[in-house]
Short mmCIF file of C-alpha atoms in Angstrom, two decimals:
data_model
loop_
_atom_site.label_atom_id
_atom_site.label_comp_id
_atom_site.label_asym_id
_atom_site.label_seq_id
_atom_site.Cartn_x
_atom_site.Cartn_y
_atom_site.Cartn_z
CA UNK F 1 8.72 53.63 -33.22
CA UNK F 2 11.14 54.47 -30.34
CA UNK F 3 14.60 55.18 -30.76
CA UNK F 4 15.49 51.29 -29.83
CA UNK F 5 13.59 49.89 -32.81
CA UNK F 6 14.96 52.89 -35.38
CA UNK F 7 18.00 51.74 -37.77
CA UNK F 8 20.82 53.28 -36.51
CA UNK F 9 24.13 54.84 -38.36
CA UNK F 10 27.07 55.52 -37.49
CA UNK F 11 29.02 58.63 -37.90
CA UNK F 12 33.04 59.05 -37.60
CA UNK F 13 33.11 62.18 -34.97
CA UNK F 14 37.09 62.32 -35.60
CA UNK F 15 39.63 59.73 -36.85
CA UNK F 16 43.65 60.62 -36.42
CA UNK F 17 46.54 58.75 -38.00
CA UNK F 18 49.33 58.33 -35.41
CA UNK F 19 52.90 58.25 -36.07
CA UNK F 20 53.08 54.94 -33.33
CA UNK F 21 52.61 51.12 -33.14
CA UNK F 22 49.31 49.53 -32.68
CA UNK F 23 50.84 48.18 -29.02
CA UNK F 24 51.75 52.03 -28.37
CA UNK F 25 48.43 53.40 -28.55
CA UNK F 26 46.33 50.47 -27.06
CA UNK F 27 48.15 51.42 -24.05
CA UNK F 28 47.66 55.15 -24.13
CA UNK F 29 44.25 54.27 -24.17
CA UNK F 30 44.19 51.46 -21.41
CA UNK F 31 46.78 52.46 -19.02
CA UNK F 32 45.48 54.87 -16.25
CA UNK F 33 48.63 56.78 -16.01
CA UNK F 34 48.86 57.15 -19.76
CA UNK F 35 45.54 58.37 -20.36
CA UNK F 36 45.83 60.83 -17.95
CA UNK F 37 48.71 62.45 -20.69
CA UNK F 38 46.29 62.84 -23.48
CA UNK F 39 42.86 62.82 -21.77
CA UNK F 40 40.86 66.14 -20.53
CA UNK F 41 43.44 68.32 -19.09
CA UNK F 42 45.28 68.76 -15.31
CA UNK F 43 42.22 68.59 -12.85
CA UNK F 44 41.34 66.82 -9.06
CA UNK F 45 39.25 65.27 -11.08
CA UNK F 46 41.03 63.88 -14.04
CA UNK F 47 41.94 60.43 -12.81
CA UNK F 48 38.18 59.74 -11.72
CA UNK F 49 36.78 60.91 -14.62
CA UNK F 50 39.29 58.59 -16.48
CA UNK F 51 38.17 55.58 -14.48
CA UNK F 52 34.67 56.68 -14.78
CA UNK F 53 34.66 56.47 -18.52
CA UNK F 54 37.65 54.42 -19.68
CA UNK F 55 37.00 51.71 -17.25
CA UNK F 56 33.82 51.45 -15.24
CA UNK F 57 31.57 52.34 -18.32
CA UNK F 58 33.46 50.73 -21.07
CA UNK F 59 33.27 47.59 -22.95
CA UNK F 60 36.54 46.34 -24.53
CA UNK F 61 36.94 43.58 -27.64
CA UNK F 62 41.07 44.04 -27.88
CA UNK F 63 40.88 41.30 -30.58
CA UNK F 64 39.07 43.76 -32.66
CA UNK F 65 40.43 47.37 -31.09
CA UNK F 66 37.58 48.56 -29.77
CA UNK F 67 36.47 50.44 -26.74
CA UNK F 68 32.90 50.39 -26.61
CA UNK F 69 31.63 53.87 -23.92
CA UNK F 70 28.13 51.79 -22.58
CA UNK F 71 25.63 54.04 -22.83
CA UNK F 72 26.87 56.46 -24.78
CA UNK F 73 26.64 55.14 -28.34
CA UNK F 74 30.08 56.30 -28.94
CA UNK F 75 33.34 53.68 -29.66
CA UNK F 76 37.00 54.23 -30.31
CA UNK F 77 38.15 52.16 -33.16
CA UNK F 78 41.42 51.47 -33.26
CA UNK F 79 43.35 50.31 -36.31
CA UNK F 80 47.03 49.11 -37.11
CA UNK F 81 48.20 50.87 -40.50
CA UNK F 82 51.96 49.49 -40.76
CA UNK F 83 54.23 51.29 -38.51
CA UNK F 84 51.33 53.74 -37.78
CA UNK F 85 47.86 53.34 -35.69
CA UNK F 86 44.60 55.08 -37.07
CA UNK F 87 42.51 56.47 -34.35
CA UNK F 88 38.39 57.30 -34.85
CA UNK F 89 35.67 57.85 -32.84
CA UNK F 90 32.33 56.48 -34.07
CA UNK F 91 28.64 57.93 -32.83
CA UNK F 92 26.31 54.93 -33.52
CA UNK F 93 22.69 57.10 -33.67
CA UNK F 94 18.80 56.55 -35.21
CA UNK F 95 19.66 57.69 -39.02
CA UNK F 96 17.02 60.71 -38.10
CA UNK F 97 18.43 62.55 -35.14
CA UNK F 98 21.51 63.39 -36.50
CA UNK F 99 21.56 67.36 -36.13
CA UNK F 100 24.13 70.09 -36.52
CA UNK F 101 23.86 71.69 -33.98
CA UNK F 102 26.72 72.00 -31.19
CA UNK F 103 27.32 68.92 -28.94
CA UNK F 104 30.09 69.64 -26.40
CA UNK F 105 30.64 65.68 -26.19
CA UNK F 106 31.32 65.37 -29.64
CA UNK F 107 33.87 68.77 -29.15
CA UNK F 108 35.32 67.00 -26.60
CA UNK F 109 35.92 64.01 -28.37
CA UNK F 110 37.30 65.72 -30.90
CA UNK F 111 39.87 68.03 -29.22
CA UNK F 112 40.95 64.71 -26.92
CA UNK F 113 41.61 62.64 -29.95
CA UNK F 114 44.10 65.14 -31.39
CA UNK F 115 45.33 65.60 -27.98
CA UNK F 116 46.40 61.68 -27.99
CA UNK F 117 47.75 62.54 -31.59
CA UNK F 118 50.01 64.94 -30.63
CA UNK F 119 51.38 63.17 -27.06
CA UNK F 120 51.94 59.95 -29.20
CA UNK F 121 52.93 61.83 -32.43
CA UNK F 122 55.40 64.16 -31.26
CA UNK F 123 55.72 63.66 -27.04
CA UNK F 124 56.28 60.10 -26.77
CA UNK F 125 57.26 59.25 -22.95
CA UNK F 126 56.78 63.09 -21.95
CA UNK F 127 54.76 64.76 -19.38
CA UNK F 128 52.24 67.00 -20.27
CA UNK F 129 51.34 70.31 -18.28
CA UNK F 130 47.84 71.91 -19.03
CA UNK F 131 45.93 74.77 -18.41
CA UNK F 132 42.91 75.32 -19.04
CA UNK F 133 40.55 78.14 -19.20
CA UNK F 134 36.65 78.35 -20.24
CA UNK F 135 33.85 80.93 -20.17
CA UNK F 136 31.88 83.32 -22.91
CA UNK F 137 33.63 86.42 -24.41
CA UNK F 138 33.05 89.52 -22.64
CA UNK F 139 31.79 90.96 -25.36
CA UNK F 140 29.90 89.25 -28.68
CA UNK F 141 32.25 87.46 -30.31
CA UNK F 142 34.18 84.01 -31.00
CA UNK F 143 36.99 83.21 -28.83
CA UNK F 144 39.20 82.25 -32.11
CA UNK F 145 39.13 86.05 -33.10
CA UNK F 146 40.17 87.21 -29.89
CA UNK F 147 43.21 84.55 -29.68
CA UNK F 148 44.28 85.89 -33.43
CA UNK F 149 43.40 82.49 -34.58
CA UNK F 150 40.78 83.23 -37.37
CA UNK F 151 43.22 83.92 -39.89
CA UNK F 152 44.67 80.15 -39.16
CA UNK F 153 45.52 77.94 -42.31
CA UNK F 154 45.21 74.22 -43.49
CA UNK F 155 46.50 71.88 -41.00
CA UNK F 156 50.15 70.99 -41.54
CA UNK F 157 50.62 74.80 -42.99
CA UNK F 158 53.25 76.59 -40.66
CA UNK F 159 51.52 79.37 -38.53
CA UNK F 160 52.97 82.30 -36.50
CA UNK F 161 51.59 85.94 -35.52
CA UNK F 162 49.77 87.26 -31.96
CA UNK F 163 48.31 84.44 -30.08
CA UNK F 164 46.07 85.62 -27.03
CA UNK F 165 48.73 87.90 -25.15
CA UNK F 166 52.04 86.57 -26.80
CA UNK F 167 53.51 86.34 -30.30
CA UNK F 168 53.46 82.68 -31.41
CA UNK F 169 54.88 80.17 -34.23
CA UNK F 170 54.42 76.66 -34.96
CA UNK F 171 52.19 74.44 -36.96
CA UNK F 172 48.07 74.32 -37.46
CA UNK F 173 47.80 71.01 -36.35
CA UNK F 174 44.18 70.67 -36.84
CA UNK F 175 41.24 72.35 -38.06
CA UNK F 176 37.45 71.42 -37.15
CA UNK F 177 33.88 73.27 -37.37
CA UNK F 178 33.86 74.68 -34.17
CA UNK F 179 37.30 74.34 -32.84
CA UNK F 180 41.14 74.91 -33.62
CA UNK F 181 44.26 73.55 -32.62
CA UNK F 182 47.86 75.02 -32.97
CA UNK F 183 51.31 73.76 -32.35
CA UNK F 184 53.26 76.61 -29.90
CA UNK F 185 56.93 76.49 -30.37
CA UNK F 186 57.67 78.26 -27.43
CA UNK F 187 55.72 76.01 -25.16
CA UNK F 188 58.64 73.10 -25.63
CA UNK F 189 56.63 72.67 -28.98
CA UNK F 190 53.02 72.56 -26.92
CA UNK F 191 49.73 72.85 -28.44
CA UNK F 192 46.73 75.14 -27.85
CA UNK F 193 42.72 74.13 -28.49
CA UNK F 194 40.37 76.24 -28.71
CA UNK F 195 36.63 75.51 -29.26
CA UNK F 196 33.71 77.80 -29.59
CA UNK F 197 30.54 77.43 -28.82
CA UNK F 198 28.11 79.81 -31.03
CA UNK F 199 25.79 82.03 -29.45
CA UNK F 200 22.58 80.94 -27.85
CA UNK F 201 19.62 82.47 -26.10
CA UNK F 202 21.21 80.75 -23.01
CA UNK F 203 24.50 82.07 -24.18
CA UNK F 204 24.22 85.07 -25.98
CA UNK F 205 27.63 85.51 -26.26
CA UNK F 206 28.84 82.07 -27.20
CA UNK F 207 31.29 80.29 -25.18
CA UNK F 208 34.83 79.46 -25.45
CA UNK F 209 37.69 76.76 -24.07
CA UNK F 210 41.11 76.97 -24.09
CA UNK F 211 43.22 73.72 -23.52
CA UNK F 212 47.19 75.02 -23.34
CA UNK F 213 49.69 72.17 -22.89
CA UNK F 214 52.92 72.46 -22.54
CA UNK F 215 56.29 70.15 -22.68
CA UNK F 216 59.26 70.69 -20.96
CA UNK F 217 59.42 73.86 -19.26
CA UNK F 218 60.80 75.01 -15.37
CA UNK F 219 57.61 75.75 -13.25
CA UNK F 220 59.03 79.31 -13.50
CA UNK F 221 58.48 79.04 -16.93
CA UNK F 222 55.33 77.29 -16.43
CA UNK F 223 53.85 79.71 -14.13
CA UNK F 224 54.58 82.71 -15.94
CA UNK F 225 52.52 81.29 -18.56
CA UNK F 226 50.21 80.43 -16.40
CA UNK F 227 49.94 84.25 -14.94
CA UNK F 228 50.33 85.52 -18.62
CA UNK F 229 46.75 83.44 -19.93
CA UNK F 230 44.91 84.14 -16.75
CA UNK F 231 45.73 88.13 -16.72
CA UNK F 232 44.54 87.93 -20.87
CA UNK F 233 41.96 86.16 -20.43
CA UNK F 234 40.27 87.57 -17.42
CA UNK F 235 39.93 90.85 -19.39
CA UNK F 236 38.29 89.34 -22.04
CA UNK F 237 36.24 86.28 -20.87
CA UNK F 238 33.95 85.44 -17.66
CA UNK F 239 35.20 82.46 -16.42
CA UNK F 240 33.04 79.69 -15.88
CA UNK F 241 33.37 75.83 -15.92
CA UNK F 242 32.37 74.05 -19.22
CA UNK F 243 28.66 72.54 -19.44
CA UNK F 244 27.32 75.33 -17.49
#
């Protein structure tokens, strides 16, 4: 029987509760300009890859609040709870090749929905900045450790100590199998993801990716942040780009 004829299942990936209308969140996730302050991170790229997937390879029923990523299996479902909007992201799959191990679509997913929860949640109308960084450790070992962010708590739980080369505070925002995010006070109350990727034979050291984004700071400010990351991680982490 090929995959085509198997009964499939579906899977929630993530699902967020957002502190914003219905009408506030279909538009985060159908305007172009929008999207590009919750999707991915800065890049050349971004508003291509936004196109690519949010328009030219989507199918959209905005009777029922769903975007539907053609070819992919995988839908956003999106749901008006009173004065709030619940956010998931289904996998539809055969009931038989479901596996555990790591998917870097399914991390992205992930880490992008909680981005959107966060820019709708708590940044409403504000521009992002982003950097991002990605590469295995240097040395056997998760990238989580290394930022100080294995001792992290329950989501909601207040959180401060070393984080990567600068002493932190804010909130754990979210918590998931392979990846972390943070509130960063300090960062005009920003928030830093990072995901891990175990080791491999391909990877023997695993890999990690750091989204930082940041609200309302000088590009002094930004910069020196910027120049801060880069010098910590470059002594700790190859860089290279995600997927390879």
């Amino acid at each position: 029987m090929s995959d085509a004829e198997k009964p499939m299942e579906d899977r929630i990936l993530v699902e967020v509760t957002v502190p914003a209308s219905y009408a506030q969140v279909w538009t985060a996730m159908r305007d172009r300009e929008a999207l590009a302050n919750w999707f991915g991170w800065d890049a050349d790229s971004l508003a291509d890859e936004i196109e690519f997937i949010f328009f030219t390879h989507a199918v959209i029923d905005e009777e029922k609040g769903v975007i539907d990523f053609t070819g992919l299996n995988d839908r956003y479902e999106v749901v008006a709870d009173g004065d709030r909007t619940i956010v998931r992201m289904v996998r539809s799959r055969p009931a038989d090749s479901w596996s555990d191990v790591f998917d870097g679509m399914v991390e992205g997913w992930i880490s992008f929905t909680w981005q959107l929860a966060f820019a709708l949640g708590r940044h409403a109308g504000q521009q992002r900045r982003t950097l991002f960084l990605s590469g295995p450790p240097r040395q056997d070992g998760l990238g989580r450790l290394l930022l100080g962010l294995d001792a992290a708590g329950a989501p909601g739980e207040p959180w401060s100590g070393p984080l990567g080369p600068e002493e932190a505070a804010g909130q754990v925002w979210f918590v998931a199998r392979h990846q972390t995010g943070v509130t960063v006070d300090s960062w005009g109350d920003g928030l830093l993801v990072a995901v891990d990727e175990p080791p491999t034979e391909k990877k023997p050291n695993g890999f990690t990716m750091l989204t930082l984004t940041a609200y309302g700071l000088s590009d002094a400010a930004f910069a020196d942040l910027e120049a801060r990351w880069k010098a910590w991680w470059d002594a700790r982490f190859e860089t290279v780009g995600p997927g390879c």
